[in-house]
Tab-separated table of C-alpha atoms in Angstrom:
chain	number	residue	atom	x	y	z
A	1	UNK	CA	101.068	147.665	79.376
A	2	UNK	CA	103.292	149.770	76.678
A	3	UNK	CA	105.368	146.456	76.321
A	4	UNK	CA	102.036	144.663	75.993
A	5	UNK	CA	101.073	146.555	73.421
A	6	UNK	CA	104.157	146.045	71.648
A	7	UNK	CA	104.075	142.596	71.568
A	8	UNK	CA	100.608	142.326	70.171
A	9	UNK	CA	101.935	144.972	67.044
A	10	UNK	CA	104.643	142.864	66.459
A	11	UNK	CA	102.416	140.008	66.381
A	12	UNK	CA	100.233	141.275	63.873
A	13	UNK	CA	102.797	142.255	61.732
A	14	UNK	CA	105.133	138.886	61.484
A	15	UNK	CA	101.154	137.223	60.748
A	16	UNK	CA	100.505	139.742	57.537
A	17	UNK	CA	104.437	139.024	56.864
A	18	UNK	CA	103.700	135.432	56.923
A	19	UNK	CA	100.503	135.675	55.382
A	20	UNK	CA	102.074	135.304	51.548
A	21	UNK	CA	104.838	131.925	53.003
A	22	UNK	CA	101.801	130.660	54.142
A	23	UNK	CA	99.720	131.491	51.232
A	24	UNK	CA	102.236	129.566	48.940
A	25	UNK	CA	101.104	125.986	51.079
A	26	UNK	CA	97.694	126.859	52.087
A	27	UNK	CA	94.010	127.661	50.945
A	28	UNK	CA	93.355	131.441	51.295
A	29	UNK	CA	89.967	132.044	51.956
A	30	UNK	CA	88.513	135.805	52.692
A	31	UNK	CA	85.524	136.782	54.696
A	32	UNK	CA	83.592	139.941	55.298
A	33	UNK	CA	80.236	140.023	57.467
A	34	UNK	CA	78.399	142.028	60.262
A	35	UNK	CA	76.465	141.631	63.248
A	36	UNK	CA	75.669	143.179	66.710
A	37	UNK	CA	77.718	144.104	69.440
A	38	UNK	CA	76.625	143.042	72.896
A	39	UNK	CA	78.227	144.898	75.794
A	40	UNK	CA	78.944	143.752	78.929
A	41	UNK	CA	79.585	144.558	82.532
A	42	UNK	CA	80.670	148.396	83.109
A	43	UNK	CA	80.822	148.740	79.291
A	44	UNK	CA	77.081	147.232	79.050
A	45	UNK	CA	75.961	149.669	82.151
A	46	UNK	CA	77.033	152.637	80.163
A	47	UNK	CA	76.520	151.682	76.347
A	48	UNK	CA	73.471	150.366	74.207
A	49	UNK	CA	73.678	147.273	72.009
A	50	UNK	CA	76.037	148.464	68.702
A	51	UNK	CA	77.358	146.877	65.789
A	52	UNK	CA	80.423	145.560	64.293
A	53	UNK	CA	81.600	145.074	60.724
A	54	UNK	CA	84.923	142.777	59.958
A	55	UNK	CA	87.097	141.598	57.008
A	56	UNK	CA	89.645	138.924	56.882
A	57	UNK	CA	91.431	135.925	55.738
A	58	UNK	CA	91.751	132.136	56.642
A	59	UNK	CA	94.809	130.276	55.893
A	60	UNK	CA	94.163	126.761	56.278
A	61	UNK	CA	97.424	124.917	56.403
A	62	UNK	CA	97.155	121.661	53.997
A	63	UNK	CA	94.789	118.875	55.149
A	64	UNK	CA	95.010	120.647	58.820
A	65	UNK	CA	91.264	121.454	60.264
A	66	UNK	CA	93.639	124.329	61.652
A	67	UNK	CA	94.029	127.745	60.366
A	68	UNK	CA	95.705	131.057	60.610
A	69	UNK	CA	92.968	133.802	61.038
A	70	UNK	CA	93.819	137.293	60.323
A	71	UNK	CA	90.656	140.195	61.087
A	72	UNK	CA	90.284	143.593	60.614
A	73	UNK	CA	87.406	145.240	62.382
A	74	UNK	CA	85.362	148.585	62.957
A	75	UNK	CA	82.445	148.649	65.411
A	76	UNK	CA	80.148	150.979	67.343
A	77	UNK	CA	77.623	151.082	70.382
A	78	UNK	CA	75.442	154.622	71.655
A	79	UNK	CA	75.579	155.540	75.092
A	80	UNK	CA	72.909	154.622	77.716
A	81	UNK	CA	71.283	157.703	78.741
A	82	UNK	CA	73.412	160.251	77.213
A	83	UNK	CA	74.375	161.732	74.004
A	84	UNK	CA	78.091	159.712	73.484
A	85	UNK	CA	79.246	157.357	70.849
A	86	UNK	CA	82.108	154.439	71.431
A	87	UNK	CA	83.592	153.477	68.208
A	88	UNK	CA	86.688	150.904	67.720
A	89	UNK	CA	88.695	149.561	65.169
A	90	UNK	CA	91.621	147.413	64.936
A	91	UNK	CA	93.091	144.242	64.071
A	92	UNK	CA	93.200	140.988	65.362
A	93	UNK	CA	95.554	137.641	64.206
A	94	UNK	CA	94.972	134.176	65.910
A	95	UNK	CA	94.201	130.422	65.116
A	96	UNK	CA	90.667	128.915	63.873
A	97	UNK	CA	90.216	125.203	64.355
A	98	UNK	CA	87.569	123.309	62.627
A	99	UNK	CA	85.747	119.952	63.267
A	100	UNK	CA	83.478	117.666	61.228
A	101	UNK	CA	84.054	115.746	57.771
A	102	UNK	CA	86.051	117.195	54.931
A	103	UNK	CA	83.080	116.363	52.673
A	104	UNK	CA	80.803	118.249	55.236
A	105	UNK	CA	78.976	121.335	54.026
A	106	UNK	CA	78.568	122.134	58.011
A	107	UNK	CA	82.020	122.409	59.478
A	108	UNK	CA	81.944	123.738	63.421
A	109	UNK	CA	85.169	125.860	64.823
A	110	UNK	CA	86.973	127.751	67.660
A	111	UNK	CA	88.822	130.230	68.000
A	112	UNK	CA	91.147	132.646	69.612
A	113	UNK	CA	92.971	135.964	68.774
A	114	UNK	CA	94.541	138.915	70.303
A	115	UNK	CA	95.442	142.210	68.738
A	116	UNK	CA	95.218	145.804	68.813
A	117	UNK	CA	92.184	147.747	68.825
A	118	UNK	CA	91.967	151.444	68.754
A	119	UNK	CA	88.971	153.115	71.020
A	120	UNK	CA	87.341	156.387	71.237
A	121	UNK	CA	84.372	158.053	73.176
A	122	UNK	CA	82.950	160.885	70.929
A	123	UNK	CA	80.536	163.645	72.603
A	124	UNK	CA	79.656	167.262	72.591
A	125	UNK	CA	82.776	168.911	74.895
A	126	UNK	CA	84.238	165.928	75.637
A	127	UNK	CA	88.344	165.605	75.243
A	128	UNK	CA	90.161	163.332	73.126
A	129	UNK	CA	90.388	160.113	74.468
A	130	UNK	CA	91.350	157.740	71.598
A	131	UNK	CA	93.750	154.906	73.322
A	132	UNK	CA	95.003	151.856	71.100
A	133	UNK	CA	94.959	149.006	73.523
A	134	UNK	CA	95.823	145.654	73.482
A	135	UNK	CA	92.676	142.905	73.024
A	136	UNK	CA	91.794	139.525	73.346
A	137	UNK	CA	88.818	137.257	71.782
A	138	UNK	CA	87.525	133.514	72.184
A	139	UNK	CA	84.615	131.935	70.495
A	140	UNK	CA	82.905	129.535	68.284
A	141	UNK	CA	81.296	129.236	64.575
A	142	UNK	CA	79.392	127.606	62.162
A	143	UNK	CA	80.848	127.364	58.523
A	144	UNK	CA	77.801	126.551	56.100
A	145	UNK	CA	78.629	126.324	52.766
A	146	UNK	CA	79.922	129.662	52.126
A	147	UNK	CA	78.536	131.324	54.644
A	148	UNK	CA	79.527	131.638	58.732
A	149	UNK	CA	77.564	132.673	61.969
A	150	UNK	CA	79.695	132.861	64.941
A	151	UNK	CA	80.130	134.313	68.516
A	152	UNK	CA	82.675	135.507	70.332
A	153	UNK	CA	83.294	137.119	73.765
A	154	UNK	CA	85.998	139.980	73.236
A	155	UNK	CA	87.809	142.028	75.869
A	156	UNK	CA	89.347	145.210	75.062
A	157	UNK	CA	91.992	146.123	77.956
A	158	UNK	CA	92.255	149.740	78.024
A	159	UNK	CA	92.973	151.885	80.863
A	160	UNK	CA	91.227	152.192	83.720
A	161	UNK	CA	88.877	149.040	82.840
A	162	UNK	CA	88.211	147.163	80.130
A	163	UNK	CA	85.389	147.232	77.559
A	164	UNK	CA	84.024	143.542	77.251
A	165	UNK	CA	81.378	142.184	74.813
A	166	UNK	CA	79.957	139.409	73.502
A	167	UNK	CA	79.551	140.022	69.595
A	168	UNK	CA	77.743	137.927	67.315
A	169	UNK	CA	78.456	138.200	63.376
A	170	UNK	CA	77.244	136.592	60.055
A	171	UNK	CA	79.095	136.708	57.010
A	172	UNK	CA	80.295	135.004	53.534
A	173	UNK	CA	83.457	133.721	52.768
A	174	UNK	CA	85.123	133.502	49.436
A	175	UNK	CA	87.917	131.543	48.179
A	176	UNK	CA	89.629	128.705	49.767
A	177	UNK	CA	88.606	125.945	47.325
């Protein structure tokens, strides 16, 4: 897992190294938006529905309806019954592949990512138990105009199980033009 977790650091590091080469023969575009965090399985047995907030930038590479996505994020969710708190941060670098007509104001897309994502349980007497773990994520959007609505089911791995949830988030995006 340690090795894992490596890879996934490097990872996001040669993608924010890149992020200026790429920047030189692409469209930059930045986002930031919200939404809600849905949990599922053990993670949705012990935690309410939360929220998530998230930054980035799209590099889309020329006249390629693919992109190079790179996401900070910070979310939430309350326990189910008792008095705890789960927040998570992290970031997350991947590809975002659009379909539909350049002229289009509606442009559809998927996409993947993996990264890091730091997690912590906060409660009255509880121990520290922050653990940085390696994290996956799959979805699909809508691009209208400026603005984006998309969903994604994302996995964080940590140790004994993992913490999965579908999140749903809004935003606007600016640049890219």
């Amino acid at each position: 897992m340690k090795k894992l977790l490596q890879s996934a650091l490097v990872l996001g590091v040669v993608s924010l190294a890149g992020a200026g080469a790429l920047n030189a023969q692409s469209r930059a575009s930045f986002h930031v938006g919200g939404g809600v965090v849905l949990p599922m399985g053990d993670f949705g047995d012990a935690f309410k529905t939360g929220f998530q907030a998230l930054g980035g930038v799209n590099f889309a590479l020329g006249s390629l309806p693919f992109g190079i996505r790179v996401d900070a994020l910070y979310g939430q969710n309350k326990a189910d019954g008792f008095d705890a708190t789960a927040k998570f941060f992290g970031g997350m670098a991947g590809a975002q592949f659009g379909f539909g007509a350049a002229a289009s104001s509606v442009h559809p897309y998927i996409l993947g990512q993996i990264g890091v994502v730091n997690g912590k349980t906060t409660c009255t007497g509880c121990p520290d138990n922050s653990s940085s773990d390696f994290t996956f994520l799959g979805g699909a959007g809508l691009d209208i105009s400026k603005f984006f609505i998309e969903a994604k089911y994302m996995s964080i791995q940590s140790d004994p199980s993992s913490a999965n949830m579908l999140v749903v988030t809004g935003g606007i995006r600016f640049g890219g033009n």
